[in-house]
XYZ file of C-alpha atoms in Angstrom:
576
model
C 24.912 -107.370 -21.156
C 26.600 -106.213 -24.336
C 23.489 -104.160 -25.233
C 23.444 -102.437 -21.831
C 27.130 -101.684 -22.026
C 26.640 -100.194 -25.523
C 23.739 -97.974 -24.300
C 25.772 -96.783 -21.337
C 28.662 -95.825 -23.644
C 26.256 -93.920 -25.950
C 24.863 -91.936 -22.961
C 28.363 -91.074 -21.861
C 29.183 -89.847 -25.374
C 25.927 -87.830 -25.437
C 26.721 -86.258 -22.075
C 30.192 -85.372 -23.221
C 28.632 -83.816 -26.370
C 26.226 -81.720 -24.287
C 29.046 -80.576 -22.072
C 31.077 -79.636 -25.110
C 28.084 -77.701 -26.513
C 27.587 -75.774 -23.248
C 31.269 -75.006 -23.023
C 31.235 -73.761 -26.609
C 28.127 -71.646 -26.020
C 29.673 -70.107 -22.909
C 32.786 -69.246 -24.839
C 30.724 -67.565 -27.587
C 28.659 -65.581 -25.061
C 31.780 -64.444 -23.204
C 33.373 -63.214 -26.434
C 30.138 -61.351 -27.451
C 29.251 -60.071 -23.942
C 29.796 -56.342 -24.756
C 27.490 -56.403 -27.784
C 24.759 -58.284 -25.905
C 24.925 -55.858 -22.937
C 24.648 -52.854 -25.280
C 21.622 -54.385 -27.009
C 19.866 -55.013 -23.670
C 20.596 -51.492 -22.453
C 19.172 -50.026 -25.651
C 15.982 -52.004 -25.209
C 15.573 -50.723 -21.662
C 16.106 -47.112 -22.774
C 13.491 -47.492 -25.496
C 11.075 -48.895 -22.936
C 11.602 -45.966 -20.533
C 11.206 -43.436 -23.381
C 7.887 -44.993 -24.429
C 6.601 -44.842 -20.844
C 7.572 -41.172 -20.431
C 5.960 -40.110 -23.715
C 2.683 -41.981 -23.502
C 2.028 -41.724 -19.740
C 0.091 -38.644 -18.444
C 2.257 -36.029 -16.665
C 2.117 -36.169 -12.870
C 0.748 -32.582 -12.711
C -1.970 -33.058 -15.310
C -4.626 -32.766 -12.632
C -2.651 -30.332 -10.456
C -5.038 -27.894 -8.712
C -2.312 -25.255 -8.347
C -2.057 -22.154 -10.465
C 1.240 -21.968 -12.419
C 2.990 -18.598 -12.314
C 5.893 -17.924 -14.661
C 8.025 -16.225 -12.041
C 7.614 -18.883 -9.366
C 10.435 -21.243 -10.255
C 11.525 -24.549 -8.785
C 14.584 -24.575 -6.612
C 16.285 -27.817 -5.555
C 16.647 -28.536 -1.847
C 17.049 -31.557 0.343
C 13.265 -31.935 0.384
C 12.853 -31.105 -3.313
C 10.420 -28.308 -2.279
C 8.305 -26.743 -5.006
C 6.610 -23.348 -4.399
C 3.168 -23.626 -5.979
C 0.403 -21.033 -5.668
C -3.127 -22.383 -5.176
C -6.018 -20.915 -7.144
C -8.189 -20.753 -4.032
C -7.580 -18.892 -0.835
C -7.978 -22.017 1.254
C -10.274 -22.662 4.220
C -9.853 -20.068 6.964
C -11.400 -19.674 10.411
C -12.148 -15.973 9.878
C -14.196 -13.696 7.634
C -12.100 -12.100 4.915
C -14.442 -9.152 4.510
C -14.869 -7.951 8.089
C -12.858 -7.565 11.275
C -13.566 -9.234 14.589
C -14.900 -6.831 17.257
C -15.252 -3.932 14.791
C -18.964 -3.646 15.624
C -18.048 -2.548 19.155
C -16.390 0.680 17.953
C -17.762 3.791 16.268
C -16.680 7.283 15.275
C -17.463 10.039 17.763
C -16.496 13.672 17.188
C -19.045 15.846 19.017
C -17.607 18.769 20.935
C -17.638 18.838 24.724
C -19.507 21.451 26.753
C -16.228 23.322 27.288
C -15.677 23.876 23.560
C -16.496 27.466 22.628
C -18.689 28.099 19.593
C -17.548 30.378 16.781
C -19.670 33.356 17.852
C -17.820 33.408 21.186
C -14.370 32.257 20.039
C -13.879 34.372 16.886
C -12.321 37.805 17.294
C -13.140 40.540 14.757
C -10.503 41.584 12.231
C -8.437 38.410 12.458
C -8.161 36.541 9.185
C -6.163 33.392 8.509
C -5.309 32.349 4.957
C -3.405 29.219 4.034
C -1.845 27.892 0.832
C -1.823 24.120 0.561
C 0.954 22.020 -0.932
C 1.222 18.775 -2.865
C -1.380 16.421 -4.314
C -5.024 15.985 -3.400
C -4.595 14.064 -0.147
C -1.668 16.103 1.106
C -3.745 19.226 0.485
C -6.605 17.616 2.369
C -4.450 17.364 5.502
C -3.705 21.079 5.197
C -7.384 22.005 4.797
C -8.373 19.964 7.856
C -5.616 21.430 10.016
C -6.292 24.990 8.838
C -9.707 24.941 10.544
C -8.094 23.915 13.844
C -5.380 26.561 13.442
C -8.047 29.236 12.908
C -9.810 28.106 16.085
C -6.559 28.269 18.097
C -5.926 31.823 16.806
C -9.570 32.974 17.341
C -9.547 33.908 13.665
C -11.869 33.775 10.672
C -10.640 31.274 8.079
C -10.611 32.233 4.408
C -11.259 29.260 2.098
C -7.835 27.642 1.525
C -5.983 28.022 -1.754
C -5.141 24.757 -3.485
C -1.699 24.070 -4.904
C -1.828 24.702 -8.662
C 1.910 24.880 -9.344
C 3.412 21.598 -8.193
C 4.173 18.408 -10.097
C 0.513 17.625 -10.826
C -0.187 20.980 -12.523
C -3.880 20.821 -11.585
C -5.598 24.189 -12.038
C -8.656 23.196 -9.975
C -9.721 25.524 -7.185
C -11.311 24.541 -3.877
C -14.877 24.836 -5.194
C -14.102 22.603 -8.186
C -13.121 19.649 -5.987
C -14.864 20.206 -2.651
C -18.407 21.228 -1.768
C -17.632 24.741 -0.533
C -21.102 25.595 0.788
C -21.335 22.399 2.846
C -17.830 23.038 4.180
C -18.781 26.507 5.443
C -22.211 25.605 6.819
C -21.176 22.352 8.534
C -18.494 24.144 10.535
C -20.419 27.351 11.235
C -20.700 26.565 14.966
C -16.974 25.801 15.226
C -15.123 28.324 13.062
C -16.252 31.256 10.972
C -15.279 30.600 7.347
C -15.571 33.031 4.413
C -14.899 32.617 0.699
C -12.787 35.753 0.187
C -10.829 38.220 2.277
C -12.936 41.378 2.645
C -11.484 44.760 1.616
C -9.633 46.852 4.194
C -11.231 50.289 4.222
C -12.208 49.941 0.586
C -8.733 48.747 -0.446
C -7.512 45.208 -1.121
C -6.092 43.627 1.996
C -2.560 42.320 1.573
C -1.979 39.577 4.165
C 1.372 39.074 5.845
C 2.956 35.882 4.497
C 4.657 33.486 6.908
C 6.221 30.064 7.156
C 5.914 27.622 10.042
C 7.853 24.531 11.085
C 6.153 21.211 10.763
C 3.956 19.861 13.542
C 3.630 23.201 15.284
C 1.621 22.880 18.533
C -0.793 25.341 20.182
C 2.006 27.166 22.003
C 3.882 27.506 18.725
C 0.873 29.133 17.009
C 0.228 31.465 19.926
C 3.855 32.567 20.137
C 4.740 32.761 16.432
C 1.539 33.641 14.602
C -0.808 35.354 17.032
C 1.349 38.477 17.673
C 1.630 39.058 13.918
C -2.081 38.401 13.416
C -3.030 40.940 16.097
C -0.762 43.537 14.501
C -1.434 42.898 10.790
C -5.003 41.448 11.057
C -4.461 39.068 8.113
C -1.814 36.360 7.852
C -1.191 33.797 5.116
C 0.761 30.642 5.970
C 2.364 29.066 2.934
C 3.002 25.371 2.262
C 0.432 24.448 4.861
C 0.813 20.679 5.130
C 1.527 18.882 8.406
C 1.966 22.278 10.111
C -0.085 21.190 13.108
C 1.020 18.805 15.838
C -0.435 15.328 16.209
C -0.705 15.940 19.937
C -3.542 18.320 20.704
C -6.201 18.439 23.398
C -9.204 16.185 22.785
C -11.652 18.892 21.685
C -9.229 20.082 18.997
C -8.703 16.503 17.790
C -12.455 16.036 17.573
C -12.693 19.251 15.556
C -10.193 17.713 13.146
C -12.512 14.725 12.789
C -15.616 16.859 12.208
C -13.786 18.617 9.393
C -12.268 15.523 7.818
C -15.135 13.050 8.079
C -18.216 15.268 7.884
C -17.605 18.771 6.529
C -15.016 18.202 3.787
C -16.843 16.379 0.981
C -16.337 16.305 -2.773
C -18.547 18.197 -5.193
C -21.794 16.555 -6.266
C -20.375 15.958 -9.756
C -17.361 14.048 -8.393
C -19.484 12.138 -5.861
C -21.953 11.023 -8.532
C -19.198 9.675 -10.782
C -17.402 8.016 -7.870
C -20.576 6.319 -6.689
C -21.258 5.150 -10.237
C -17.858 3.417 -10.263
C -18.659 1.773 -6.910
C -22.062 0.661 -8.193
C -20.478 -0.959 -11.249
C -18.023 -2.843 -9.075
C -20.895 -4.040 -6.875
C -22.745 -5.245 -9.972
C -19.795 -7.511 -10.769
C -19.346 -8.983 -7.308
C -20.700 -8.882 -3.765
C -17.323 -7.964 -2.248
C -14.246 -6.366 -3.808
C -10.737 -5.243 -2.904
C -9.421 -1.773 -3.739
C -5.655 -1.664 -4.182
C -3.647 1.569 -4.133
C -0.789 0.032 -6.105
C 1.482 3.109 -6.249
C 4.080 1.532 -8.542
C 4.619 4.553 -10.780
C 8.121 5.515 -11.979
C 8.320 8.616 -9.739
C 7.523 6.568 -6.635
C 10.131 3.931 -7.432
C 12.749 6.534 -8.292
C 12.131 8.354 -5.030
C 12.574 5.250 -2.875
C 15.823 4.287 -4.599
C 14.896 0.606 -4.369
C 15.910 -2.148 -6.790
C 13.098 -3.995 -8.586
C 15.137 -6.454 -10.642
C 15.241 -4.501 -13.910
C 19.024 -4.406 -14.136
C 21.051 -1.590 -15.654
C 18.150 -0.313 -17.764
C 16.006 0.189 -14.654
C 18.836 1.881 -12.746
C 19.406 4.382 -15.555
C 15.724 5.202 -16.061
C 14.857 5.593 -12.393
C 18.160 7.312 -11.658
C 17.326 10.026 -14.204
C 13.952 10.635 -12.530
C 15.577 10.652 -9.087
C 17.647 13.697 -10.067
C 14.474 15.813 -9.904
C 14.884 15.997 -6.107
C 17.577 18.317 -4.793
C 18.583 16.766 -1.511
C 18.171 13.012 -1.919
C 21.194 11.114 -0.689
C 22.617 8.239 -2.690
C 20.362 5.223 -2.448
C 21.097 1.923 -0.744
C 18.509 -0.456 -2.260
C 19.330 -3.439 -0.054
C 19.088 -1.382 3.137
C 15.822 0.252 2.063
C 14.215 -3.122 1.395
C 15.443 -4.584 4.688
C 13.879 -1.638 6.499
C 10.546 -2.200 4.747
C 10.667 1.100 2.844
C 10.225 -0.313 -0.643
C 6.750 -0.807 -2.166
C 5.941 -4.406 -2.975
C 5.899 -5.366 -6.632
C 2.488 -6.190 -8.174
C 3.427 -9.877 -8.016
C 4.335 -9.648 -4.323
C 1.051 -7.886 -3.559
C -0.792 -10.719 -5.318
C 1.080 -13.401 -3.370
C 0.376 -11.640 -0.076
C -3.352 -11.442 -0.837
C -3.532 -15.101 -1.869
C -1.709 -16.097 1.328
C -4.210 -14.053 3.350
C -7.014 -16.123 1.827
C -8.243 -14.202 -1.229
C -8.847 -16.616 -4.099
C -8.580 -16.290 -7.865
C -12.260 -15.347 -8.174
C -11.904 -12.144 -6.099
C -12.394 -8.844 -7.958
C -9.756 -6.126 -7.517
C -10.114 -2.411 -8.307
C -6.656 -0.904 -8.841
C -6.128 2.800 -8.145
C -2.929 3.614 -9.963
C -1.267 5.824 -12.490
C 1.250 4.568 -15.031
C 2.747 1.312 -13.709
C 6.491 1.073 -14.234
C 7.113 -1.866 -16.556
C 3.575 -1.777 -17.952
C 1.690 -4.978 -18.716
C 4.753 -7.166 -18.258
C 5.057 -6.007 -14.656
C 1.301 -6.429 -14.066
C 1.120 -9.909 -15.655
C 1.790 -11.927 -12.445
C -0.847 -9.972 -10.493
C -3.394 -10.426 -13.272
C -2.558 -14.149 -13.447
C -3.345 -14.449 -9.738
C -6.404 -12.178 -9.922
C -7.804 -12.071 -13.464
C -10.827 -9.997 -12.338
C -8.734 -6.821 -12.525
C -10.441 -3.435 -12.858
C -9.692 0.297 -12.863
C -11.773 3.399 -13.471
C -10.643 3.265 -17.102
C -12.027 -0.270 -17.558
C -15.405 0.214 -15.847
C -16.186 3.707 -17.175
C -16.217 5.028 -20.722
C -13.827 7.638 -22.042
C -16.743 10.050 -22.398
C -17.760 9.547 -18.755
C -14.243 10.292 -17.547
C -13.654 13.239 -19.889
C -14.711 15.968 -17.391
C -12.147 14.598 -14.904
C -9.301 13.158 -16.956
C -7.374 16.428 -17.459
C -7.313 17.163 -13.726
C -5.168 14.914 -11.544
C -6.936 16.010 -8.346
C -10.373 15.105 -9.662
C -9.171 11.733 -10.954
C -7.573 11.067 -7.560
C -10.901 11.965 -5.921
C -12.662 9.249 -7.943
C -10.134 6.648 -6.794
C -10.494 7.904 -3.218
C -14.261 7.304 -3.300
C -13.963 3.754 -4.678
C -11.201 2.845 -2.216
C -13.236 4.265 0.658
C -16.318 2.246 -0.332
C -14.428 -1.005 -0.972
C -14.877 -3.982 1.326
C -11.115 -4.325 1.773
C -8.574 -1.592 1.078
C -4.917 -2.456 0.434
C -2.199 0.186 0.392
C 1.281 -0.347 -1.002
C 2.935 2.585 0.742
C 2.140 4.643 3.797
C 1.615 7.929 1.953
C -1.068 10.568 2.269
C -3.873 8.698 0.505
C -3.202 5.528 2.487
C -3.132 7.456 5.771
C -6.291 9.404 5.027
C -8.204 6.294 4.022
C -6.910 4.262 6.967
C -8.190 6.868 9.421
C -11.499 7.276 7.624
C -12.138 3.527 7.496
C -11.407 3.271 11.237
C -13.839 6.105 11.973
C -16.639 4.576 9.885
C -16.661 1.063 11.331
C -13.128 -0.308 11.132
C -13.409 -1.736 7.638
C -10.464 -4.038 6.760
C -7.468 -1.955 5.706
C -4.342 -3.941 4.841
C -0.904 -2.375 4.990
C 1.879 -4.794 3.979
C 4.412 -5.468 6.719
C 7.136 -5.012 4.130
C 9.936 -5.493 6.639
C 8.802 -9.043 7.457
C 7.460 -9.932 4.021
C 10.777 -9.047 2.388
C 12.444 -12.022 4.086
C 9.611 -14.348 3.136
C 9.739 -13.387 -0.525
C 13.473 -14.107 -0.556
C 12.939 -17.560 0.964
C 9.719 -18.531 -0.827
C 11.293 -21.065 -3.182
C 12.557 -23.039 -0.196
C 9.089 -23.173 1.376
C 5.927 -25.048 0.610
C 2.906 -22.870 -0.090
C 1.328 -23.761 3.257
C 4.481 -22.715 5.108
C 4.697 -19.467 3.158
C 1.003 -18.599 3.646
C 1.138 -19.332 7.364
C 4.126 -17.035 7.827
C 2.506 -14.260 5.756
C -0.608 -14.374 7.948
C 1.557 -14.238 11.081
C 3.527 -11.288 9.665
C 0.359 -9.326 8.945
C -0.978 -9.411 12.516
C -1.199 -5.747 13.458
C -1.370 -4.580 9.834
C -5.012 -5.361 8.986
C -6.822 -2.277 10.323
C -8.314 -3.973 13.392
C -9.494 -1.997 16.450
C -6.718 -0.928 18.828
C -4.107 -2.249 16.422
C -1.994 0.878 16.905
C -1.493 2.541 20.267
C -3.032 6.007 20.770
C -0.751 8.910 19.826
C 1.290 6.662 17.497
C 1.610 7.718 13.873
C -0.165 10.588 12.131
C -3.501 11.545 13.675
C -5.153 11.445 10.234
C -4.193 7.764 10.074
C -4.981 6.923 13.696
C -7.773 9.243 14.944
C -7.838 7.621 18.379
C -9.546 10.602 20.073
C -12.536 10.136 17.758
C -13.051 6.376 18.236
C -15.463 5.318 20.981
C -16.414 1.906 22.362
C -19.916 0.546 22.864
C -20.717 0.804 26.565
C -21.400 -2.257 28.690
C -19.557 -4.679 26.396
C -16.065 -5.935 27.034
C -14.140 -4.998 23.919
C -10.581 -5.182 25.136
C -10.378 -8.929 25.523
C -7.312 -10.051 23.680
C -7.569 -12.397 20.770
C -5.200 -15.323 20.672
C -2.790 -14.716 17.810
C -1.281 -17.500 15.786
C 2.005 -16.738 17.522
C 2.071 -14.324 20.476
C 5.748 -13.555 19.931
C 5.016 -12.809 16.283
C 2.189 -10.502 17.335
C 4.442 -8.530 19.713
C 7.075 -8.218 17.042
C 4.549 -7.009 14.473
C 3.162 -4.347 16.798
C 6.705 -3.080 17.192
C 7.087 -3.028 13.390
C 3.774 -1.239 12.983
C 4.731 1.547 15.352
C 8.465 1.660 14.738
C 9.515 5.099 13.713
C 6.063 6.570 14.273
C 6.743 8.205 17.632
C 6.143 11.832 17.052
C 9.169 14.058 16.799
C 7.741 17.532 16.486
C 10.137 18.972 13.919
C 11.316 15.792 12.305
C 9.709 15.330 8.887
C 8.938 11.981 7.360
C 11.801 10.070 5.768
C 10.440 10.987 2.340
C 10.373 14.724 2.820
C 12.813 16.449 0.514
C 11.991 19.020 -2.063
C 10.820 18.118 -5.546
C 12.745 20.226 -8.038
C 10.278 21.940 -10.327
C 12.061 24.330 -12.647
C 8.832 25.926 -13.791
C 7.925 27.436 -10.435
C 9.631 29.885 -8.114
C 8.725 30.295 -4.488
C 7.805 33.880 -3.628
C 9.792 35.297 -0.727
C 8.144 35.996 2.594
C 7.063 39.602 2.868
C 8.498 40.050 6.343
C 11.600 38.173 7.351
C 11.198 39.323 10.926
C 8.012 37.321 11.439
C 8.958 34.275 9.456
C 10.660 31.434 11.173
C 14.260 30.575 10.441
C 14.773 29.333 6.882
C 13.695 25.708 6.824
C 15.350 22.840 5.112
C 13.836 22.056 1.702
C 10.723 19.935 1.958
C 9.005 17.582 -0.384
C 5.636 18.135 -1.956
C 5.307 14.499 -1.086
C 5.151 13.508 -4.705
C 5.286 9.809 -3.966
C 2.387 9.683 -1.571
C -0.639 10.800 -3.575
């Protein structure tokens, strides 16, 4: 009993000792709690640091193409705008247009159209002086043939503009095939190379001016009386001096001139076709892009391209070359869709439309404002970037390089032969090519819907790529060069030669396609035609005069026959 009592007392003492030890340990831990917590926190931080350093980044296998200007912007969904390297899987062919095979160019005259031997009156000679760059002059040449037909006159080969901004001394025969031009139109209009002498003396034609978009009645009332009296009349600055709205036979004559008779010289054609052949050797299909991002173009528009005060000063100085430009409102211009897209924006639009990184692009452009830095995003999206300077040698281009018109002709040929043509402004070259590509099979011709795209580019960092691409494709409905995309009589006839487009008989071609969004489609058609209703004497928004101090306009020789002094007009510098 004594032993058991002694053992029980020892256990009690041991228990009390353990309790005392625990109490002491708790007291120590409580006093040292701050140091222990700091040590544990440090260990956790070291652990997290080791994981972040030695683990692979989450985007190591990211299939998206990084672009330096596409930055992350925080939102509730933590959206990141990332551009894919591929164009994605689409339910359409990128290189052709649906239903295009059901349409073809048709420009033969009707039985009522009088031939030149019946229509041409003796001793009536029409001379014209063109204005502007190559493609603006082309519109004047085409319309001069129709004007001669209206006046029952013989046309003298037009004089090209050698005094404007481009300072190109080339004559008609140095750019265009003069013999083909005369012979191809021999049944329509009598054309001669020079004005014949008048009784052995040089014939001095009466010089006149005309308002823009003059119709048949205008020519018969303003020009014909003078032509009958003086026998030879020269109309100066002959660009867009003929109405878009003419009877069908006259419109078809326009098409015969533009698409069949007016061709480049053999020398220019050979070099242009060589450039096309070299592009075809690189790839089965290629895009031609008329970038038109030169300093003069940007200065003229008055838009803001993010270059800050330096850009405003540089472009502002160039803008002073035009006499009558009002002060610019960059934000308004961009909202209205009147600003060219930047090279980066063009690249994003093309990727959204389905063109992948492997697509080859031929760029028709002069000096790009901002140089390589400005082009870098486009080249990052489309590294297969070409121009006539990169696919031809300096020696090959030497016969053309000192003449802006001949260099522009080379670009025209490549753009015309491209599988897809993309314009970045609706100027003369874009209009001419759009009409030509419609006439010869409706080849895809993309014109950015800048009014809609502007909003998308502003919001892109709050969208996923799929959302952005889907909205770009919806915005471009009506801007891809498809058949019947633009209503007849809308826009310039050279851009929309509706009278010269025929449908294959016996096949229903007017069945409507189902757009991604019918409301979007209606809205886009309105955008495409907005502002293009013809107003006979209302020039384009870009038409103000380019101030060239080296040239002086000769006065008209007879103020009585000239129309009232017109407002200054542009030599549409921006559009060629």
